[in-house]
Amino acid sequence: MCDICVMKAVKEKMLSRRQFFTASAAVGAAAALGSATGTPAMADGHSMVEDLTHTYDAEFPTYFGTPGIEMKQEFNFGEHGFNLFTMNLNEHTGTHIDAPLHFSADGNAVDEIPVGSLVAPLCVIDIAAKAAEDADAQVTPEDIKAWMAANGDIPDGACVAMHSGWGSKTGSDGYRNADGEGVMHFPGFHVEAAKMLMEETGAQSMATDSLSLDHGPSADFATHYAWLPSGRFGIENIANLDKLPAAGATIVIGAPKHRGGSGGPARIFAMV
């Protein structure tokens, strides 16, 4: 082959490769542009995202009344050019997960919760009216039946959440609501409601907008002991349930993944 022919062949091959990469870049840019405007599921299936997570600090109420988090700044931007904190953290602080291990000898730790359970249909059971009259109000089987009569069956894998209006009390002593004898008073799930969800539905998690799955005066943690050892998990101190519909939202649970943990703070949101 002559020198001119070789040069021509190389040139054509280079042009072909350049056109290929130009086209590939265009496709990639189009894909990136499309992802910036949302996936089809988000763009077509949801109109808003609601944060269900309380911002917490050392003042956030905890079950035992002691600070659930301590933060110490080890590096600061002015002196070191970056910020870095160390934290001493109670797993069950703020909006957090109760893993099965929390109330069982050998249940799944928080890092072992199946990831498929962390994105779920959200069912919001509203007991705010009776909680306003009785701080010790509980979600009962009758409340679940009423929800189902209005909204249909509880979907498989669902997170069933109690909306009692208690989240508005987080900045006050009224959140723990302890009486003169140290007994707390706030809403939760009745153990019979937990058993109904376990036996008659495919729900995999339950959530409360108060400090515990059990109501405040509970001395035996019957709901915890029924629900968590079954392999299901709980969420406590969930926020903003009043901004969501009773049915139709999808909850996304950003569970922590520290090995062997009994739970931990989580970033949780709902897509509506």
C-alpha atoms as a PDB file:
ATOM      1  CA  MET A   1       0.000   0.000   0.000  1.00  0.00           C
ATOM      2  CA  CYS A   2       1.342   3.467  -0.893  1.00  0.00           C
ATOM      3  CA  ASP A   3       2.174   6.045   1.742  1.00  0.00           C
ATOM      4  CA  ILE A   4      -0.743   8.247   0.662  1.00  0.00           C
ATOM      5  CA  CYS A   5      -3.163   5.308   0.913  1.00  0.00           C
ATOM      6  CA  VAL A   6      -1.931   4.465   4.417  1.00  0.00           C
ATOM      7  CA  MET A   7      -2.299   8.072   5.552  1.00  0.00           C
ATOM      8  CA  LYS A   8      -5.804   8.239   4.101  1.00  0.00           C
ATOM      9  CA  ALA A   9      -6.847   5.012   5.857  1.00  0.00           C
ATOM     10  CA  VAL A  10      -5.500   6.220   9.211  1.00  0.00           C
ATOM     11  CA  LYS A  11      -7.279   9.557   8.794  1.00  0.00           C
ATOM     12  CA  GLU A  12     -10.588   7.872   8.051  1.00  0.00           C
ATOM     13  CA  LYS A  13     -10.202   5.604  11.094  1.00  0.00           C
ATOM     14  CA  MET A  14      -9.424   8.600  13.328  1.00  0.00           C
ATOM     15  CA  LEU A  15     -12.481  10.448  12.032  1.00  0.00           C
ATOM     16  CA  SER A  16     -14.603   7.389  12.686  1.00  0.00           C
ATOM     17  CA  ARG A  17     -13.340   7.141  16.279  1.00  0.00           C
ATOM     18  CA  ARG A  18     -13.836  10.879  16.827  1.00  0.00           C
ATOM     19  CA  GLN A  19     -17.427  10.671  15.581  1.00  0.00           C
ATOM     20  CA  PHE A  20     -18.049   7.705  17.877  1.00  0.00           C
ATOM     21  CA  PHE A  21     -16.800   9.530  20.973  1.00  0.00           C
ATOM     22  CA  THR A  22     -18.620  12.725  20.006  1.00  0.00           C
ATOM     23  CA  ALA A  23     -21.859  10.788  19.702  1.00  0.00           C
ATOM     24  CA  SER A  24     -21.206   8.981  22.992  1.00  0.00           C
ATOM     25  CA  ALA A  25     -20.571  12.276  24.761  1.00  0.00           C
ATOM     26  CA  ALA A  26     -23.816  13.659  23.394  1.00  0.00           C
ATOM     27  CA  VAL A  27     -25.738  10.658  24.653  1.00  0.00           C
ATOM     28  CA  GLY A  28     -24.065  10.952  28.067  1.00  0.00           C
ATOM     29  CA  ALA A  29     -24.860  14.652  28.282  1.00  0.00           C
ATOM     30  CA  ALA A  30     -28.461  13.989  27.394  1.00  0.00           C
ATOM     31  CA  ALA A  31     -28.656  11.291  30.063  1.00  0.00           C
ATOM     32  CA  ALA A  32     -27.116  13.588  32.649  1.00  0.00           C
ATOM     33  CA  LEU A  33     -29.521  16.365  31.719  1.00  0.00           C
ATOM     34  CA  GLY A  34     -32.408  13.965  32.008  1.00  0.00           C
ATOM     35  CA  SER A  35     -31.297  12.772  35.443  1.00  0.00           C
ATOM     36  CA  ALA A  36     -30.989  16.355  36.633  1.00  0.00           C
ATOM     37  CA  THR A  37     -34.704  16.862  35.997  1.00  0.00           C
ATOM     38  CA  GLY A  38     -35.606  13.673  37.854  1.00  0.00           C
ATOM     39  CA  THR A  39     -36.053  10.040  37.006  1.00  0.00           C
ATOM     40  CA  PRO A  40     -39.355   9.127  35.327  1.00  0.00           C
ATOM     41  CA  ALA A  41     -40.554   7.666  38.636  1.00  0.00           C
ATOM     42  CA  MET A  42     -39.914  10.939  40.454  1.00  0.00           C
ATOM     43  CA  ALA A  43     -41.027  13.206  37.636  1.00  0.00           C
ATOM     44  CA  ASP A  44     -44.237  11.358  36.895  1.00  0.00           C
ATOM     45  CA  GLY A  45     -45.047   9.643  40.161  1.00  0.00           C
ATOM     46  CA  HIS A  46     -44.384  12.218  42.898  1.00  0.00           C
ATOM     47  CA  SER A  47     -45.132  15.897  43.264  1.00  0.00           C
ATOM     48  CA  MET A  48     -43.221  16.614  46.472  1.00  0.00           C
ATOM     49  CA  VAL A  49     -40.734  15.251  49.000  1.00  0.00           C
ATOM     50  CA  GLU A  50     -41.431  15.758  52.720  1.00  0.00           C
ATOM     51  CA  ASP A  51     -38.718  15.522  55.379  1.00  0.00           C
ATOM     52  CA  LEU A  52     -39.827  13.224  58.224  1.00  0.00           C
ATOM     53  CA  THR A  53     -36.671  13.742  60.297  1.00  0.00           C
ATOM     54  CA  HIS A  54     -36.269  15.991  63.319  1.00  0.00           C
ATOM     55  CA  THR A  55     -33.095  18.033  63.546  1.00  0.00           C
ATOM     56  CA  TYR A  56     -31.590  17.006  66.853  1.00  0.00           C
ATOM     57  CA  ASP A  57     -28.906  18.184  69.238  1.00  0.00           C
ATOM     58  CA  ALA A  58     -28.083  17.697  72.906  1.00  0.00           C
ATOM     59  CA  GLU A  59     -31.384  19.369  73.830  1.00  0.00           C
ATOM     60  CA  PHE A  60     -33.571  16.931  71.891  1.00  0.00           C
ATOM     61  CA  PRO A  61     -35.743  14.878  74.295  1.00  0.00           C
ATOM     62  CA  THR A  62     -34.649  11.292  74.881  1.00  0.00           C
ATOM     63  CA  TYR A  63     -36.383   8.400  76.616  1.00  0.00           C
ATOM     64  CA  PHE A  64     -34.024   8.496  79.610  1.00  0.00           C
ATOM     65  CA  GLY A  65     -33.899  12.281  79.741  1.00  0.00           C
ATOM     66  CA  THR A  66     -30.145  12.545  79.264  1.00  0.00           C
ATOM     67  CA  PRO A  67     -28.498  14.126  76.198  1.00  0.00           C
ATOM     68  CA  GLY A  68     -28.383  11.704  73.301  1.00  0.00           C
ATOM     69  CA  ILE A  69     -25.523  13.341  71.463  1.00  0.00           C
ATOM     70  CA  GLU A  70     -22.301  15.135  72.322  1.00  0.00           C
ATOM     71  CA  MET A  71     -20.248  16.894  69.656  1.00  0.00           C
ATOM     72  CA  LYS A  72     -16.676  18.102  70.001  1.00  0.00           C
ATOM     73  CA  GLN A  73     -14.996  20.134  67.300  1.00  0.00           C
ATOM     74  CA  GLU A  74     -11.549  18.713  66.635  1.00  0.00           C
ATOM     75  CA  PHE A  75     -10.669  20.929  63.657  1.00  0.00           C
ATOM     76  CA  ASN A  76     -12.037  24.303  62.563  1.00  0.00           C
ATOM     77  CA  PHE A  77     -11.912  26.051  59.236  1.00  0.00           C
ATOM     78  CA  GLY A  78     -10.189  29.215  60.455  1.00  0.00           C
ATOM     79  CA  GLU A  79      -7.235  27.394  61.985  1.00  0.00           C
ATOM     80  CA  HIS A  80      -7.020  24.176  59.982  1.00  0.00           C
ATOM     81  CA  GLY A  81      -8.792  24.917  56.709  1.00  0.00           C
ATOM     82  CA  PHE A  82     -11.560  22.391  57.361  1.00  0.00           C
ATOM     83  CA  ASN A  83     -14.191  21.496  59.978  1.00  0.00           C
ATOM     84  CA  LEU A  84     -14.401  18.115  61.719  1.00  0.00           C
ATOM     85  CA  PHE A  85     -16.362  16.970  64.764  1.00  0.00           C
ATOM     86  CA  THR A  86     -16.267  13.808  66.850  1.00  0.00           C
ATOM     87  CA  MET A  87     -19.595  12.568  68.214  1.00  0.00           C
ATOM     88  CA  ASN A  88     -20.639  10.524  71.210  1.00  0.00           C
ATOM     89  CA  LEU A  89     -24.045   9.203  70.197  1.00  0.00           C
ATOM     90  CA  ASN A  90     -26.865   7.218  71.783  1.00  0.00           C
ATOM     91  CA  GLU A  91     -28.253   4.966  69.025  1.00  0.00           C
ATOM     92  CA  HIS A  92     -31.828   5.759  70.044  1.00  0.00           C
ATOM     93  CA  THR A  93     -31.698   9.522  69.661  1.00  0.00           C
ATOM     94  CA  GLY A  94     -33.801  11.807  67.495  1.00  0.00           C
ATOM     95  CA  THR A  95     -35.619  10.266  64.559  1.00  0.00           C
ATOM     96  CA  HIS A  96     -34.195   6.777  64.691  1.00  0.00           C
ATOM     97  CA  ILE A  97     -34.542   3.075  63.901  1.00  0.00           C
ATOM     98  CA  ASP A  98     -35.294   0.307  66.379  1.00  0.00           C
ATOM     99  CA  ALA A  99     -33.719  -2.797  64.827  1.00  0.00           C
ATOM    100  CA  PRO A 100     -35.026  -6.272  65.760  1.00  0.00           C
ATOM    101  CA  LEU A 101     -31.885  -6.711  67.883  1.00  0.00           C
ATOM    102  CA  HIS A 102     -33.017  -3.875  70.154  1.00  0.00           C
ATOM    103  CA  PHE A 103     -35.522  -6.139  71.926  1.00  0.00           C
ATOM    104  CA  SER A 104     -34.316  -9.648  71.120  1.00  0.00           C
ATOM    105  CA  ALA A 105     -31.302 -11.807  71.844  1.00  0.00           C
ATOM    106  CA  ASP A 106     -30.412 -12.645  68.257  1.00  0.00           C
ATOM    107  CA  GLY A 107     -32.536 -10.512  65.921  1.00  0.00           C
ATOM    108  CA  ASN A 108     -31.183  -8.643  62.940  1.00  0.00           C
ATOM    109  CA  ALA A 109     -28.868  -5.762  63.739  1.00  0.00           C
ATOM    110  CA  VAL A 110     -29.537  -2.454  62.039  1.00  0.00           C
ATOM    111  CA  ASP A 111     -27.010  -3.220  59.293  1.00  0.00           C
ATOM    112  CA  GLU A 112     -28.889  -6.470  58.551  1.00  0.00           C
ATOM    113  CA  ILE A 113     -32.300  -4.930  57.861  1.00  0.00           C
ATOM    114  CA  PRO A 114     -33.143  -5.907  54.264  1.00  0.00           C
ATOM    115  CA  VAL A 115     -32.681  -2.877  52.046  1.00  0.00           C
ATOM    116  CA  GLY A 116     -35.956  -3.684  50.288  1.00  0.00           C
ATOM    117  CA  SER A 117     -37.781  -2.905  53.537  1.00  0.00           C
ATOM    118  CA  LEU A 118     -36.365   0.621  53.630  1.00  0.00           C
ATOM    119  CA  VAL A 119     -38.502   1.887  50.750  1.00  0.00           C
ATOM    120  CA  ALA A 120     -42.138   1.213  51.516  1.00  0.00           C
ATOM    121  CA  PRO A 121     -45.750   2.302  51.122  1.00  0.00           C
ATOM    122  CA  LEU A 122     -46.632   4.599  54.018  1.00  0.00           C
ATOM    123  CA  CYS A 123     -49.911   4.249  55.916  1.00  0.00           C
ATOM    124  CA  VAL A 124     -50.625   7.122  58.329  1.00  0.00           C
ATOM    125  CA  ILE A 125     -53.116   6.363  61.108  1.00  0.00           C
ATOM    126  CA  ASP A 126     -54.368   9.602  62.651  1.00  0.00           C
ATOM    127  CA  ILE A 127     -55.153   9.496  66.381  1.00  0.00           C
ATOM    128  CA  ALA A 128     -54.386  13.182  67.003  1.00  0.00           C
ATOM    129  CA  ALA A 129     -57.908  13.957  68.197  1.00  0.00           C
ATOM    130  CA  LYS A 130     -57.936  11.325  70.924  1.00  0.00           C
ATOM    131  CA  ALA A 131     -54.302  12.051  71.851  1.00  0.00           C
ATOM    132  CA  ALA A 132     -55.307  15.677  72.453  1.00  0.00           C
ATOM    133  CA  GLU A 133     -57.815  14.387  75.017  1.00  0.00           C
ATOM    134  CA  ASP A 134     -55.649  11.599  76.447  1.00  0.00           C
ATOM    135  CA  ALA A 135     -51.852  11.708  76.435  1.00  0.00           C
ATOM    136  CA  ASP A 136     -51.802   7.935  76.946  1.00  0.00           C
ATOM    137  CA  ALA A 137     -53.820   7.259  73.792  1.00  0.00           C
ATOM    138  CA  GLN A 138     -52.853   4.242  71.699  1.00  0.00           C
ATOM    139  CA  VAL A 139     -53.347   2.989  68.163  1.00  0.00           C
ATOM    140  CA  THR A 140     -55.803   0.105  68.549  1.00  0.00           C
ATOM    141  CA  PRO A 141     -57.076  -2.627  66.213  1.00  0.00           C
ATOM    142  CA  GLU A 142     -60.209  -0.510  65.789  1.00  0.00           C
ATOM    143  CA  ASP A 143     -58.076   2.383  64.480  1.00  0.00           C
ATOM    144  CA  ILE A 144     -56.449   0.039  61.969  1.00  0.00           C
ATOM    145  CA  LYS A 145     -59.832  -1.296  60.855  1.00  0.00           C
ATOM    146  CA  ALA A 146     -61.122   2.250  60.407  1.00  0.00           C
ATOM    147  CA  TRP A 147     -58.051   3.130  58.319  1.00  0.00           C
ATOM    148  CA  MET A 148     -58.587   0.079  56.126  1.00  0.00           C
ATOM    149  CA  ALA A 149     -62.283   0.855  55.685  1.00  0.00           C
ATOM    150  CA  ALA A 150     -61.349   4.292  54.381  1.00  0.00           C
ATOM    151  CA  ASN A 151     -58.191   3.447  52.425  1.00  0.00           C
ATOM    152  CA  GLY A 152     -58.186  -0.261  51.551  1.00  0.00           C
ATOM    153  CA  ASP A 153     -55.848  -3.032  52.624  1.00  0.00           C
ATOM    154  CA  ILE A 154     -52.459  -2.238  54.138  1.00  0.00           C
ATOM    155  CA  PRO A 155     -49.937  -3.008  51.369  1.00  0.00           C
ATOM    156  CA  ASP A 156     -47.291  -5.688  51.745  1.00  0.00           C
ATOM    157  CA  GLY A 157     -44.064  -4.259  53.098  1.00  0.00           C
ATOM    158  CA  ALA A 158     -45.805  -1.142  54.398  1.00  0.00           C
ATOM    159  CA  CYS A 159     -44.665   1.168  57.154  1.00  0.00           C
ATOM    160  CA  VAL A 160     -47.647   1.901  59.413  1.00  0.00           C
ATOM    161  CA  ALA A 161     -47.198   5.226  61.183  1.00  0.00           C
ATOM    162  CA  MET A 162     -49.004   6.769  64.136  1.00  0.00           C
ATOM    163  CA  HIS A 163     -49.828  10.459  63.750  1.00  0.00           C
ATOM    164  CA  SER A 164     -50.723  11.729  67.211  1.00  0.00           C
ATOM    165  CA  GLY A 165     -49.601  15.344  66.854  1.00  0.00           C
ATOM    166  CA  TRP A 166     -46.917  14.714  69.475  1.00  0.00           C
ATOM    167  CA  GLY A 167     -44.088  15.940  67.269  1.00  0.00           C
ATOM    168  CA  SER A 168     -45.063  19.555  67.901  1.00  0.00           C
ATOM    169  CA  LYS A 169     -44.006  19.126  71.550  1.00  0.00           C
ATOM    170  CA  THR A 170     -40.332  18.308  70.905  1.00  0.00           C
ATOM    171  CA  GLY A 171     -39.104  21.692  72.128  1.00  0.00           C
ATOM    172  CA  SER A 172     -40.737  21.351  75.533  1.00  0.00           C
ATOM    173  CA  ASP A 173     -40.953  19.115  78.586  1.00  0.00           C
ATOM    174  CA  GLY A 174     -44.350  18.066  77.250  1.00  0.00           C
ATOM    175  CA  TYR A 175     -42.663  15.654  74.830  1.00  0.00           C
ATOM    176  CA  ARG A 176     -41.506  13.302  77.606  1.00  0.00           C
ATOM    177  CA  ASN A 177     -44.433  14.518  79.697  1.00  0.00           C
ATOM    178  CA  ALA A 178     -43.241  12.951  82.949  1.00  0.00           C
ATOM    179  CA  ASP A 179     -45.450  13.238  86.006  1.00  0.00           C
ATOM    180  CA  GLY A 180     -44.365  13.757  89.612  1.00  0.00           C
ATOM    181  CA  GLU A 181     -43.466  10.082  89.936  1.00  0.00           C
ATOM    182  CA  GLY A 182     -41.339  10.079  86.805  1.00  0.00           C
ATOM    183  CA  VAL A 183     -43.884   8.184  84.682  1.00  0.00           C
ATOM    184  CA  MET A 184     -44.051   9.499  81.128  1.00  0.00           C
ATOM    185  CA  HIS A 185     -47.299  10.035  79.256  1.00  0.00           C
ATOM    186  CA  PHE A 186     -47.341  10.016  75.454  1.00  0.00           C
ATOM    187  CA  PRO A 187     -49.094   7.973  72.724  1.00  0.00           C
ATOM    188  CA  GLY A 188     -47.967   4.713  71.137  1.00  0.00           C
ATOM    189  CA  PHE A 189     -49.168   1.453  69.573  1.00  0.00           C
ATOM    190  CA  HIS A 190     -51.264  -0.955  71.626  1.00  0.00           C
ATOM    191  CA  VAL A 191     -49.784  -4.466  71.605  1.00  0.00           C
ATOM    192  CA  GLU A 192     -53.017  -5.838  70.094  1.00  0.00           C
ATOM    193  CA  ALA A 193     -52.628  -3.423  67.184  1.00  0.00           C
ATOM    194  CA  ALA A 194     -49.069  -4.690  66.650  1.00  0.00           C
ATOM    195  CA  LYS A 195     -50.311  -8.277  66.708  1.00  0.00           C
ATOM    196  CA  MET A 196     -53.059  -7.467  64.197  1.00  0.00           C
ATOM    197  CA  LEU A 197     -50.516  -5.933  61.823  1.00  0.00           C
ATOM    198  CA  MET A 198     -48.297  -8.994  62.201  1.00  0.00           C
ATOM    199  CA  GLU A 199     -51.046 -11.579  61.753  1.00  0.00           C
ATOM    200  CA  GLU A 200     -53.323  -9.920  59.196  1.00  0.00           C
ATOM    201  CA  THR A 201     -51.075  -7.704  57.077  1.00  0.00           C
ATOM    202  CA  GLY A 202     -47.671  -7.726  55.420  1.00  0.00           C
ATOM    203  CA  ALA A 203     -46.466  -4.572  57.184  1.00  0.00           C
ATOM    204  CA  GLN A 204     -42.733  -4.640  57.892  1.00  0.00           C
ATOM    205  CA  SER A 205     -42.257  -1.501  59.986  1.00  0.00           C
ATOM    206  CA  MET A 206     -44.166   0.801  62.295  1.00  0.00           C
ATOM    207  CA  ALA A 207     -43.441   4.403  63.219  1.00  0.00           C
ATOM    208  CA  THR A 208     -44.461   6.790  65.979  1.00  0.00           C
ATOM    209  CA  ASP A 209     -44.211  10.552  66.318  1.00  0.00           C
ATOM    210  CA  SER A 210     -43.475  10.059  70.027  1.00  0.00           C
ATOM    211  CA  LEU A 211     -40.540   8.683  72.003  1.00  0.00           C
ATOM    212  CA  SER A 212     -41.503   5.011  71.835  1.00  0.00           C
ATOM    213  CA  LEU A 213     -43.446   2.341  69.975  1.00  0.00           C
ATOM    214  CA  ASP A 214     -45.147   1.691  73.331  1.00  0.00           C
ATOM    215  CA  HIS A 215     -47.133   4.453  74.992  1.00  0.00           C
ATOM    216  CA  GLY A 216     -45.446   6.372  77.796  1.00  0.00           C
ATOM    217  CA  PRO A 217     -46.787   4.560  80.896  1.00  0.00           C
ATOM    218  CA  SER A 218     -45.820   1.125  79.577  1.00  0.00           C
ATOM    219  CA  ALA A 219     -43.801  -0.841  82.086  1.00  0.00           C
ATOM    220  CA  ASP A 220     -43.473  -4.049  80.076  1.00  0.00           C
ATOM    221  CA  PHE A 221     -42.716  -2.740  76.541  1.00  0.00           C
ATOM    222  CA  ALA A 222     -45.240  -5.247  75.218  1.00  0.00           C
ATOM    223  CA  THR A 223     -45.350  -3.713  71.731  1.00  0.00           C
ATOM    224  CA  HIS A 224     -41.555  -3.707  71.413  1.00  0.00           C
ATOM    225  CA  TYR A 225     -41.373  -7.330  72.547  1.00  0.00           C
ATOM    226  CA  ALA A 226     -44.119  -8.406  70.144  1.00  0.00           C
ATOM    227  CA  TRP A 227     -42.978  -6.473  67.083  1.00  0.00           C
ATOM    228  CA  LEU A 228     -39.180  -6.430  67.005  1.00  0.00           C
ATOM    229  CA  PRO A 229     -38.419 -10.125  67.651  1.00  0.00           C
ATOM    230  CA  SER A 230     -40.650 -10.952  64.669  1.00  0.00           C
ATOM    231  CA  GLY A 231     -37.953  -9.519  62.385  1.00  0.00           C
ATOM    232  CA  ARG A 232     -39.783  -6.263  61.766  1.00  0.00           C
ATOM    233  CA  PHE A 233     -38.378  -2.876  62.763  1.00  0.00           C
ATOM    234  CA  GLY A 234     -39.602   0.374  64.247  1.00  0.00           C
ATOM    235  CA  ILE A 235     -39.099   4.107  63.814  1.00  0.00           C
ATOM    236  CA  GLU A 236     -39.461   6.560  66.698  1.00  0.00           C
ATOM    237  CA  ASN A 237     -39.640  10.366  66.787  1.00  0.00           C
ATOM    238  CA  ILE A 238     -40.789  10.628  63.176  1.00  0.00           C
ATOM    239  CA  ALA A 239     -41.725  14.154  62.069  1.00  0.00           C
ATOM    240  CA  ASN A 240     -44.242  15.952  59.852  1.00  0.00           C
ATOM    241  CA  LEU A 241     -46.808  13.194  59.465  1.00  0.00           C
ATOM    242  CA  ASP A 242     -49.481  15.905  59.529  1.00  0.00           C
ATOM    243  CA  LYS A 243     -48.264  17.019  56.099  1.00  0.00           C
ATOM    244  CA  LEU A 244     -48.922  13.636  54.474  1.00  0.00           C
ATOM    245  CA  PRO A 245     -52.024  11.852  53.194  1.00  0.00           C
ATOM    246  CA  ALA A 246     -53.360   8.793  55.013  1.00  0.00           C
ATOM    247  CA  ALA A 247     -52.355   6.632  52.040  1.00  0.00           C
ATOM    248  CA  GLY A 248     -50.394   6.951  48.827  1.00  0.00           C
ATOM    249  CA  ALA A 249     -47.002   8.226  50.003  1.00  0.00           C
ATOM    250  CA  THR A 250     -43.761   6.271  49.765  1.00  0.00           C
ATOM    251  CA  ILE A 251     -41.385   6.378  52.731  1.00  0.00           C
ATOM    252  CA  VAL A 252     -37.613   6.192  52.209  1.00  0.00           C
ATOM    253  CA  ILE A 253     -35.684   5.215  55.342  1.00  0.00           C
ATOM    254  CA  GLY A 254     -31.999   6.081  55.381  1.00  0.00           C
ATOM    255  CA  ALA A 255     -31.092   3.554  58.057  1.00  0.00           C
ATOM    256  CA  PRO A 256     -27.580   3.616  59.532  1.00  0.00           C
ATOM    257  CA  LYS A 257     -25.337   0.654  58.777  1.00  0.00           C
ATOM    258  CA  HIS A 258     -22.936   0.226  61.691  1.00  0.00           C
ATOM    259  CA  ARG A 259     -22.230  -3.444  62.235  1.00  0.00           C
ATOM    260  CA  GLY A 260     -24.095  -5.049  65.119  1.00  0.00           C
ATOM    261  CA  GLY A 261     -26.082  -1.926  66.018  1.00  0.00           C
ATOM    262  CA  SER A 262     -29.427  -2.087  67.824  1.00  0.00           C
ATOM    263  CA  GLY A 263     -30.640   0.949  65.885  1.00  0.00           C
ATOM    264  CA  GLY A 264     -29.538   4.451  65.118  1.00  0.00           C
ATOM    265  CA  PRO A 265     -30.488   7.917  63.894  1.00  0.00           C
ATOM    266  CA  ALA A 266     -31.892   7.888  60.373  1.00  0.00           C
ATOM    267  CA  ARG A 267     -32.670  10.452  57.664  1.00  0.00           C
ATOM    268  CA  ILE A 268     -36.203   9.662  56.567  1.00  0.00           C
ATOM    269  CA  PHE A 269     -38.388  11.288  53.934  1.00  0.00           C
ATOM    270  CA  ALA A 270     -41.613  10.643  52.079  1.00  0.00           C
ATOM    271  CA  MET A 271     -42.380  11.045  48.398  1.00  0.00           C
ATOM    272  CA  VAL A 272     -45.966  12.045  47.667  1.00  0.00           C
END
